[in-house]
Coordinates of C-alpha atoms in Angstrom, one line a residue:
M1 CA 0.0 0.0 0.0
R2 CA 2.8 2.4 0.9
D3 CA 4.4 2.0 -2.6
V4 CA 1.1 2.6 -4.3
I5 CA 0.6 5.9 -2.4
K6 CA 4.1 7.1 -2.9
A7 CA 3.7 6.5 -6.6
G8 CA 0.7 8.8 -6.6
A9 CA -1.8 6.3 -7.9
G10 CA -5.0 7.9 -9.0
A11 CA -8.5 6.7 -8.4
V12 CA -9.7 3.5 -10.0
G13 CA -12.9 3.3 -12.0
G14 CA -13.3 6.9 -13.1
D15 CA -13.6 8.4 -16.6
A16 CA -10.3 8.8 -18.4
P17 CA -8.6 12.1 -17.8
A18 CA -8.4 12.6 -21.6
D19 CA -12.2 12.9 -21.6
E20 CA -12.2 15.5 -18.9
I21 CA -13.7 18.9 -19.8
D22 CA -11.7 21.9 -18.6
E23 CA -13.8 22.7 -15.5
N24 CA -13.6 26.4 -15.6
Q25 CA -14.3 26.8 -19.3
A26 CA -17.1 24.2 -19.2
R27 CA -18.7 25.9 -16.2
Q28 CA -18.6 29.3 -17.8
A29 CA -20.0 28.0 -21.1
M30 CA -22.7 26.1 -19.3
L31 CA -23.7 29.1 -17.2
R32 CA -24.0 31.3 -20.3
R33 CA -26.3 28.7 -21.8
V34 CA -28.4 28.5 -18.6
E35 CA -28.7 32.2 -18.3
A36 CA -29.7 32.5 -22.0
G37 CA -32.4 29.9 -21.4
R38 CA -33.6 31.7 -18.3
T39 CA -33.9 35.0 -20.2
A40 CA -35.9 33.4 -23.0
A41 CA -38.0 31.2 -20.8
T42 CA -41.6 32.0 -20.0
V43 CA -42.8 32.5 -16.5
D44 CA -44.3 29.0 -16.5
E45 CA -41.0 27.5 -17.6
L46 CA -39.1 29.3 -14.8
H47 CA -41.5 27.9 -12.3
T48 CA -40.1 24.5 -13.3
A49 CA -36.7 25.5 -11.8
H50 CA -36.9 24.1 -8.3
R51 CA -34.5 23.5 -5.4
L52 CA -34.1 19.9 -4.3
V53 CA -31.6 18.5 -1.8
G54 CA -28.3 19.8 -3.1
R55 CA -29.4 20.4 -6.7
T56 CA -31.1 22.9 -8.9
L57 CA -32.8 22.3 -12.2
V58 CA -33.7 24.8 -14.9
R59 CA -34.8 24.6 -18.5
V60 CA -32.3 26.0 -21.1
D61 CA -32.8 27.1 -24.7
G62 CA -33.1 24.4 -27.2
G63 CA -35.2 22.1 -24.9
G64 CA -32.2 21.1 -22.8
V65 CA -32.1 20.9 -19.0
A66 CA -29.2 22.0 -16.8
V67 CA -28.6 20.6 -13.3
R68 CA -26.4 22.2 -10.7
L69 CA -25.2 19.8 -8.0
D70 CA -24.1 21.5 -4.8
T71 CA -21.7 20.0 -2.3
S72 CA -21.4 20.5 1.4
F73 CA -19.5 19.2 4.4
D74 CA -20.1 19.8 8.1
A75 CA -23.0 22.2 7.3
R76 CA -20.8 24.3 5.0
C77 CA -21.3 24.7 1.2
Y78 CA -18.5 24.1 -1.2
E79 CA -18.2 24.0 -5.0
S80 CA -21.0 23.2 -7.4
H81 CA -20.9 20.9 -10.5
Y82 CA -22.9 21.3 -13.6
L83 CA -24.5 18.8 -16.0
L84 CA -26.2 19.6 -19.2
F85 CA -28.8 17.2 -20.7
E86 CA -30.7 17.1 -24.0
R87 CA -33.7 15.1 -25.1
A88 CA -32.8 11.9 -26.9
R89 CA -33.5 12.2 -30.6
R90 CA -35.5 8.9 -30.8
D91 CA -37.1 9.1 -27.4
N92 CA -38.2 12.4 -26.0
N93 CA -38.9 10.8 -22.6
R94 CA -35.2 10.1 -22.2
L95 CA -32.4 12.5 -21.4
V96 CA -28.8 12.3 -22.7
L97 CA -25.9 13.8 -20.9
V98 CA -24.0 16.1 -23.3
K99 CA -21.6 18.0 -21.0
H100 CA -20.5 18.2 -17.3
T101 CA -18.0 19.7 -15.0
V102 CA -17.7 16.8 -12.6
P103 CA -14.1 15.8 -11.8
Y104 CA -12.6 13.2 -14.1
F105 CA -12.2 10.5 -11.5
V106 CA -16.0 10.3 -10.9
P107 CA -17.3 7.7 -13.4
T108 CA -20.0 10.2 -14.6
N109 CA -20.2 8.8 -18.2
K110 CA -20.5 5.2 -17.0
L111 CA -23.2 6.2 -14.6
A112 CA -25.1 8.0 -17.4
D113 CA -24.8 4.9 -19.6
K114 CA -26.2 2.8 -16.8
Y115 CA -29.1 4.9 -15.6
L116 CA -30.2 7.3 -18.3
K117 CA -30.9 4.6 -20.8
D118 CA -33.8 3.6 -18.5
A119 CA -34.7 7.3 -17.8
N120 CA -33.6 7.0 -14.2
V121 CA -32.4 10.6 -14.0
D122 CA -33.0 11.0 -10.2
L123 CA -31.0 7.9 -9.5
F124 CA -28.2 9.0 -11.8
L125 CA -28.1 12.4 -10.0
D126 CA -28.1 10.7 -6.6
Q127 CA -25.1 8.6 -7.6
V128 CA -23.1 11.5 -9.0
S129 CA -24.0 13.7 -6.0
D130 CA -22.8 10.9 -3.6
F131 CA -19.4 10.9 -5.4
C132 CA -19.0 14.6 -5.3
N133 CA -20.0 15.0 -1.7
A134 CA -17.7 12.2 -0.6
L135 CA -14.8 13.9 -2.5
V136 CA -15.4 17.1 -0.6
S137 CA -15.6 15.3 2.7
R138 CA -12.3 13.5 2.1
R139 CA -10.6 16.6 0.9
Q140 CA -11.8 18.8 3.8
Q141 CA -10.8 16.2 6.3
C142 CA -7.3 16.3 4.8
M143 CA -7.3 20.1 4.9
S144 CA -8.3 20.0 8.6
L145 CA -5.5 17.5 9.3
K146 CA -2.9 19.7 7.5
A147 CA -3.7 22.4 10.1
N148 CA -3.2 19.9 12.9
G149 CA 0.1 20.7 14.6
S150 CA 0.8 17.0 15.1
V151 CA 0.6 16.2 11.4
A152 CA 4.1 16.7 10.0
S153 CA 3.2 15.9 6.4
L154 CA 0.2 14.8 4.3
N155 CA 0.1 13.6 0.7
A156 CA -3.0 12.5 -1.2
S157 CA -4.1 11.5 -4.7
D158 CA -6.3 13.8 -6.8
A159 CA -9.4 12.0 -5.6
Y160 CA -8.2 11.9 -2.0
D161 CA -8.7 8.1 -2.1
F162 CA -5.1 7.4 -1.1
V163 CA -3.7 9.5 1.8
Q164 CA -0.4 9.3 3.5
L165 CA 0.3 11.1 6.8
R166 CA 3.2 11.4 9.1
V167 CA 2.2 12.1 12.7
R168 CA 4.7 13.4 15.3
G169 CA 4.2 13.9 19.0
G170 CA 5.9 13.9 22.3
A171 CA 8.6 11.5 23.5
G172 CA 10.0 11.5 19.9
R173 CA 7.3 9.1 18.6
T174 CA 6.5 9.3 14.9
F175 CA 3.9 7.3 13.0
D176 CA 3.1 6.9 9.3
V177 CA -0.5 6.4 8.4
Y178 CA -1.7 5.1 5.0
A179 CA -5.4 5.3 4.3
V180 CA -7.2 3.9 1.3
F181 CA -10.8 4.6 0.2
D182 CA -11.7 1.7 -2.1
N183 CA -15.1 3.2 -2.8
L184 CA -15.1 6.8 -4.0
Q185 CA -18.7 7.2 -2.8
L186 CA -17.4 6.9 0.8
E187 CA -16.0 9.5 3.1
R188 CA -14.4 6.9 5.4
P189 CA -11.3 4.8 4.7
T190 CA -11.8 1.2 4.0
R191 CA -8.2 0.2 4.7
V192 CA -5.6 1.6 7.0
E193 CA -2.0 0.7 7.6
L194 CA 0.0 2.1 10.5
F195 CA 3.8 2.1 11.0
E196 CA 5.8 3.5 13.9
R197 CA 9.2 5.0 13.0
V198 CA 11.9 3.6 15.2
G199 CA 15.6 4.2 15.5
G200 CA 18.0 2.7 12.9
V201 CA 21.3 3.3 11.2
L202 CA 21.3 6.1 8.6
G203 CA 21.9 4.7 5.1
E204 CA 20.9 1.1 5.8
P205 CA 18.3 -0.4 3.5
G206 CA 14.7 0.3 4.6
T207 CA 15.7 3.4 6.7
D208 CA 14.2 6.8 6.2
D209 CA 16.1 10.1 5.7
D210 CA 16.6 10.3 9.4
G211 CA 17.8 6.8 9.7
S212 CA 14.6 5.4 11.2
T213 CA 12.8 2.2 10.1
A214 CA 9.1 1.4 9.9
V215 CA 7.6 -1.1 12.3
E216 CA 4.0 -2.0 11.5
R217 CA 1.5 -1.6 14.3
P218 CA -1.6 -3.5 13.2
E219 CA -2.9 -3.9 16.7
L220 CA -3.9 -0.2 16.7
V221 CA -5.8 -0.3 13.4
P222 CA -9.1 -1.7 14.5
A223 CA -9.6 1.0 17.1
L224 CA -8.8 3.6 14.4
L225 CA -11.2 2.2 11.8
A226 CA -14.0 2.2 14.5
H227 CA -13.9 6.0 14.4
G228 CA -14.9 6.1 10.7
R229 CA -13.6 9.4 9.3
L230 CA -9.9 10.0 8.8
D231 CA -9.7 13.1 10.8
D232 CA -11.3 11.3 13.8
M233 CA -8.9 8.4 13.3
I234 CA -5.9 10.7 13.7
E235 CA -7.3 12.3 16.8
S236 CA -7.9 8.7 18.1
L237 CA -4.3 7.7 17.3
L238 CA -3.0 10.7 19.2
S239 CA -5.1 9.6 22.2
L240 CA -4.1 5.9 22.0
I241 CA -0.4 6.6 21.9
H242 CA -0.6 9.5 24.4
I243 CA 1.3 12.0 22.3

């Protein structure tokens, strides 16, 4: 697991980065189209724009529908993502996803292929929203940990599904924590490895820059996983080892 994280492995199962739309350009273009649709819409059409849980829908010009998915974490709002749909040519009851600004590691296109073919738009949006909110949760947990004085370093993949931390405390004790989120719809790690850095001889194989070596501490992992969120795990670790 440590080698995977150090290599900066990305999320598994997302859409290929080559298919990613530049988020800022896509957002601006989509907003212009939405605003154009709002201007041209009749009062009755604007009444169809309604607020749901974390999402807003509005008709746009040309018969399309734009959806804004809002994200939040700990009662605070964060970024929004936009999806543009058009009516299928051969079936007006079915929508087709034509553009979106959802991060590339969310399998948006695969989800669209799975759910939109059966006109399950609400289920599709629920799934995408889960991915986006879980991403914000993982990211903000990491931001919180970076501000923790006991966290000496933190490295994470783009999707924040692989996270490596070094935790330092009193009595010279140092721990490396490796957390993996196997499901990108989750805000909690599914796997954790914990290593304590102990004294060694500088330059020997397996030693760190300071000459320390890693000793795995699996006996502490179950107690950490019981706390769920990564930020809570680190607070628990500090408590368990009294640093």
